[in-house]
Amino acid sequence: MSMLRLKLPTDPRWVNIVETNIEEILTDHAWCEQKAASNAITIITINSEYPDLVTDMLALAKEEIEHFEMVHEIIKKRGLKLGRERKDEYVGELAQYMKRSNTGSRVSGFVERMLFSAMIEARSCERFKVLSENINDEELSKFYRDLMESEAGHYTTFISYARKYGQGIDVEKRWKEWLEFEATVIAKYGKKETIHG
């Protein structure tokens, strides 16, 4: 997981909290996938001049909706219910940082959106890895191991587009700053049975 360059790893004991309420983690996870699909659609809407980006974001949105469906199928199979959408405070803090970091130019806005998206995918990927390695549920262990690989691909996609279309911006410097900021945010979480909680 060193490729993700996250500064603060998740304490594996977070999985003990998750295991006390599987319905909650699955509901939260389902809505995370829906929001990821919506984010990809938003990126298309505001950056339609890049055909390669549009193509990749369409594929990503479809994949995220498929993941939503997969989680929903697990919920149904277990006789659980998909609860109402949850507010993701971790993502909210990253979104505020994205807005504050935008210098006002179109390119800056694009790069910040890409790095915001990459950050969420990186942390989700790391959380899926922790789940896959520590949860005492064979089905969910395999499920999260499979999803982990997909999320890593998404993270790479967002970083690549930030580099490709971030003319005049030191994307590597900004990514390091994002990683530093995210470490201060995630330090407050890991106490709830949610993907980022």
CSV table of C-alpha atoms in Angstrom, one decimal:
chain,number,residue,atom,x,y,z
A,1,MET,CA,0.0,0.0,0.0
A,2,SER,CA,3.1,2.3,0.0
A,3,MET,CA,2.0,3.5,-3.5
A,4,LEU,CA,-0.9,5.4,-1.8
A,5,ARG,CA,1.7,7.3,0.3
A,6,LEU,CA,-0.8,7.8,3.1
A,7,LYS,CA,0.8,9.3,6.2
A,8,LEU,CA,-1.4,7.7,8.9
A,9,PRO,CA,-2.4,4.0,8.6
A,10,THR,CA,-5.8,2.8,10.0
A,11,ASP,CA,-5.6,1.1,13.3
A,12,PRO,CA,-6.8,-2.5,12.7
A,13,ARG,CA,-8.9,-2.3,15.9
A,14,TRP,CA,-11.3,-0.2,13.9
A,15,VAL,CA,-12.5,-3.5,12.4
A,16,ASN,CA,-13.6,-4.6,15.9
A,17,ILE,CA,-16.0,-1.5,15.9
A,18,VAL,CA,-17.2,-2.3,12.3
A,19,GLU,CA,-18.0,-5.9,13.4
A,20,THR,CA,-20.5,-4.7,16.0
A,21,ASN,CA,-22.7,-3.3,13.3
A,22,ILE,CA,-22.3,-4.9,9.8
A,23,GLU,CA,-25.6,-3.3,8.6
A,24,GLU,CA,-24.2,0.2,9.3
A,25,ILE,CA,-20.9,-0.4,7.5
A,26,LEU,CA,-22.6,-1.9,4.5
A,27,THR,CA,-25.1,1.0,4.3
A,28,ASP,CA,-22.4,3.6,4.7
A,29,HIS,CA,-20.3,1.8,2.1
A,30,ALA,CA,-23.2,1.6,-0.4
A,31,TRP,CA,-23.7,5.4,-0.2
A,32,CYS,CA,-19.9,6.0,-0.6
A,33,GLU,CA,-20.1,4.2,-3.9
A,34,GLN,CA,-23.1,6.2,-5.0
A,35,LYS,CA,-21.3,9.5,-4.1
A,36,ALA,CA,-18.2,8.3,-6.0
A,37,ALA,CA,-20.4,7.8,-9.1
A,38,SER,CA,-22.0,11.2,-8.7
A,39,ASN,CA,-18.5,12.8,-8.3
A,40,ALA,CA,-17.4,11.2,-11.6
A,41,ILE,CA,-20.6,12.6,-13.3
A,42,THR,CA,-19.9,16.1,-11.9
A,43,ILE,CA,-16.3,15.9,-13.2
A,44,ILE,CA,-17.7,15.1,-16.7
A,45,THR,CA,-20.2,18.0,-16.4
A,46,ILE,CA,-17.6,20.6,-15.7
A,47,ASN,CA,-14.8,19.3,-17.9
A,48,SER,CA,-16.6,18.0,-21.0
A,49,GLU,CA,-13.8,19.4,-23.3
A,50,TYR,CA,-11.5,16.5,-22.4
A,51,PRO,CA,-12.8,13.5,-24.4
A,52,ASP,CA,-10.3,11.0,-22.7
A,53,LEU,CA,-11.4,12.3,-19.2
A,54,VAL,CA,-15.1,11.9,-20.1
A,55,THR,CA,-14.5,8.4,-21.4
A,56,ASP,CA,-12.7,7.4,-18.2
A,57,MET,CA,-15.1,9.1,-15.9
A,58,LEU,CA,-18.1,7.3,-17.6
A,59,ALA,CA,-16.4,4.0,-17.0
A,60,LEU,CA,-15.6,4.9,-13.4
A,61,ALA,CA,-19.2,6.0,-12.7
A,62,LYS,CA,-20.5,2.8,-14.1
A,63,GLU,CA,-18.1,0.8,-12.0
A,64,GLU,CA,-19.0,2.7,-8.8
A,65,ILE,CA,-22.7,2.1,-9.5
A,66,GLU,CA,-21.9,-1.6,-10.0
A,67,HIS,CA,-20.2,-1.6,-6.6
A,68,PHE,CA,-23.3,0.1,-5.1
A,69,GLU,CA,-25.3,-2.7,-6.5
A,70,MET,CA,-22.9,-5.4,-5.2
A,71,VAL,CA,-23.1,-4.0,-1.7
A,72,HIS,CA,-26.9,-3.7,-1.9
A,73,GLU,CA,-27.1,-7.4,-3.0
A,74,ILE,CA,-25.0,-8.4,0.1
A,75,ILE,CA,-27.4,-6.3,2.3
A,76,LYS,CA,-30.5,-8.0,0.8
A,77,LYS,CA,-28.9,-11.5,1.0
A,78,ARG,CA,-28.3,-11.0,4.7
A,79,GLY,CA,-31.8,-9.9,5.4
A,80,LEU,CA,-30.5,-6.4,6.3
A,81,LYS,CA,-31.8,-3.0,5.0
A,82,LEU,CA,-30.1,-0.2,3.1
A,83,GLY,CA,-30.5,2.7,5.5
A,84,ARG,CA,-30.8,6.4,4.6
A,85,GLU,CA,-27.8,8.2,3.2
A,86,ARG,CA,-25.2,9.1,5.8
A,87,LYS,CA,-23.3,12.4,6.0
A,88,ASP,CA,-19.6,11.7,5.5
A,89,GLU,CA,-17.8,14.2,7.8
A,90,TYR,CA,-14.3,13.1,6.6
A,91,VAL,CA,-15.2,13.8,3.0
A,92,GLY,CA,-16.8,17.1,4.1
A,93,GLU,CA,-13.5,18.2,5.6
A,94,LEU,CA,-11.6,17.3,2.4
A,95,ALA,CA,-14.2,19.2,0.3
A,96,GLN,CA,-13.7,22.3,2.4
A,97,TYR,CA,-9.9,22.0,1.9
A,98,MET,CA,-10.5,21.6,-1.8
A,99,LYS,CA,-12.5,24.8,-2.0
A,100,ARG,CA,-10.0,26.7,0.2
A,101,SER,CA,-7.1,25.5,-2.0
A,102,ASN,CA,-8.6,26.6,-5.3
A,103,THR,CA,-6.8,29.8,-6.4
A,104,GLY,CA,-9.8,30.7,-8.6
A,105,SER,CA,-8.4,29.6,-11.9
A,106,ARG,CA,-10.1,26.8,-13.9
A,107,VAL,CA,-6.9,24.7,-13.9
A,108,SER,CA,-6.5,25.1,-10.1
A,109,GLY,CA,-10.1,24.0,-9.7
A,110,PHE,CA,-9.6,21.0,-11.9
A,111,VAL,CA,-6.4,19.9,-10.1
A,112,GLU,CA,-8.0,20.3,-6.7
A,113,ARG,CA,-11.0,18.2,-7.7
A,114,MET,CA,-8.8,15.5,-9.1
A,115,LEU,CA,-6.6,15.4,-5.9
A,116,PHE,CA,-9.7,15.5,-3.7
A,117,SER,CA,-11.1,12.5,-5.6
A,118,ALA,CA,-7.7,10.7,-5.5
A,119,MET,CA,-7.5,11.2,-1.7
A,120,ILE,CA,-10.9,9.6,-1.1
A,121,GLU,CA,-10.1,6.7,-3.3
A,122,ALA,CA,-6.7,6.2,-1.6
A,123,ARG,CA,-8.2,6.2,1.9
A,124,SER,CA,-11.1,3.9,0.8
A,125,CYS,CA,-8.6,1.5,-0.7
A,126,GLU,CA,-6.6,1.5,2.5
A,127,ARG,CA,-9.7,0.9,4.6
A,128,PHE,CA,-10.8,-1.9,2.3
A,129,LYS,CA,-7.4,-3.6,2.8
A,130,VAL,CA,-7.7,-3.3,6.6
A,131,LEU,CA,-11.2,-4.8,6.4
A,132,SER,CA,-10.1,-7.6,4.1
A,133,GLU,CA,-7.2,-8.6,6.4
A,134,ASN,CA,-9.0,-8.3,9.8
A,135,ILE,CA,-12.7,-9.0,9.5
A,136,ASN,CA,-13.9,-12.3,10.8
A,137,ASP,CA,-16.3,-12.8,7.9
A,138,GLU,CA,-15.0,-14.8,5.0
A,139,GLU,CA,-17.5,-13.4,2.4
A,140,LEU,CA,-16.7,-9.8,3.4
A,141,SER,CA,-13.0,-10.4,3.6
A,142,LYS,CA,-12.9,-11.5,0.0
A,143,PHE,CA,-15.3,-8.8,-1.1
A,144,TYR,CA,-13.2,-6.0,0.3
A,145,ARG,CA,-10.0,-7.6,-1.1
A,146,ASP,CA,-11.5,-7.5,-4.6
A,147,LEU,CA,-12.7,-3.9,-4.2
A,148,MET,CA,-9.4,-2.8,-2.9
A,149,GLU,CA,-7.7,-3.4,-6.3
A,150,SER,CA,-10.4,-1.5,-8.1
A,151,GLU,CA,-10.1,1.5,-5.8
A,152,ALA,CA,-6.3,1.6,-6.3
A,153,GLY,CA,-7.0,1.9,-10.1
A,154,HIS,CA,-9.3,4.8,-9.5
A,155,TYR,CA,-6.8,6.6,-7.4
A,156,THR,CA,-4.2,6.3,-10.2
A,157,THR,CA,-6.7,7.6,-12.7
A,158,PHE,CA,-7.4,10.9,-10.8
A,159,ILE,CA,-3.7,11.6,-10.1
A,160,SER,CA,-2.8,10.9,-13.8
A,161,TYR,CA,-5.4,13.5,-15.0
A,162,ALA,CA,-4.2,16.1,-12.4
A,163,ARG,CA,-0.7,15.7,-13.9
A,164,LYS,CA,-1.9,15.7,-17.5
A,165,TYR,CA,-4.1,18.8,-17.4
A,166,GLY,CA,-2.6,20.7,-14.5
A,167,GLN,CA,-0.5,23.0,-16.6
A,168,GLY,CA,1.4,25.5,-14.5
A,169,ILE,CA,0.7,23.7,-11.3
A,170,ASP,CA,3.2,21.7,-9.3
A,171,VAL,CA,0.9,18.7,-8.9
A,172,GLU,CA,3.5,16.7,-6.9
A,173,LYS,CA,3.8,19.5,-4.4
A,174,ARG,CA,0.1,19.8,-4.1
A,175,TRP,CA,-0.4,16.1,-3.6
A,176,LYS,CA,2.2,16.1,-0.8
A,177,GLU,CA,0.2,19.0,0.8
A,178,TRP,CA,-3.0,16.9,0.4
A,179,LEU,CA,-1.4,13.9,2.1
A,180,GLU,CA,-0.2,16.1,5.0
A,181,PHE,CA,-3.6,17.6,5.4
A,182,GLU,CA,-5.4,14.3,5.2
A,183,ALA,CA,-3.3,12.8,8.0
A,184,THR,CA,-4.5,15.6,10.3
A,185,VAL,CA,-8.1,14.8,9.3
A,186,ILE,CA,-8.1,11.0,9.5
A,187,ALA,CA,-6.5,11.2,12.9
A,188,LYS,CA,-9.9,12.2,14.3
A,189,TYR,CA,-11.7,9.2,12.7
A,190,GLY,CA,-11.5,5.4,13.0
A,191,LYS,CA,-14.0,5.3,15.9
A,192,LYS,CA,-17.2,4.5,14.0
A,193,GLU,CA,-18.6,1.6,11.9
A,194,THR,CA,-18.4,3.6,8.7
A,195,ILE,CA,-15.9,3.5,5.8
A,196,HIS,CA,-14.2,6.8,6.8
A,197,GLY,CA,-15.6,7.1,10.3
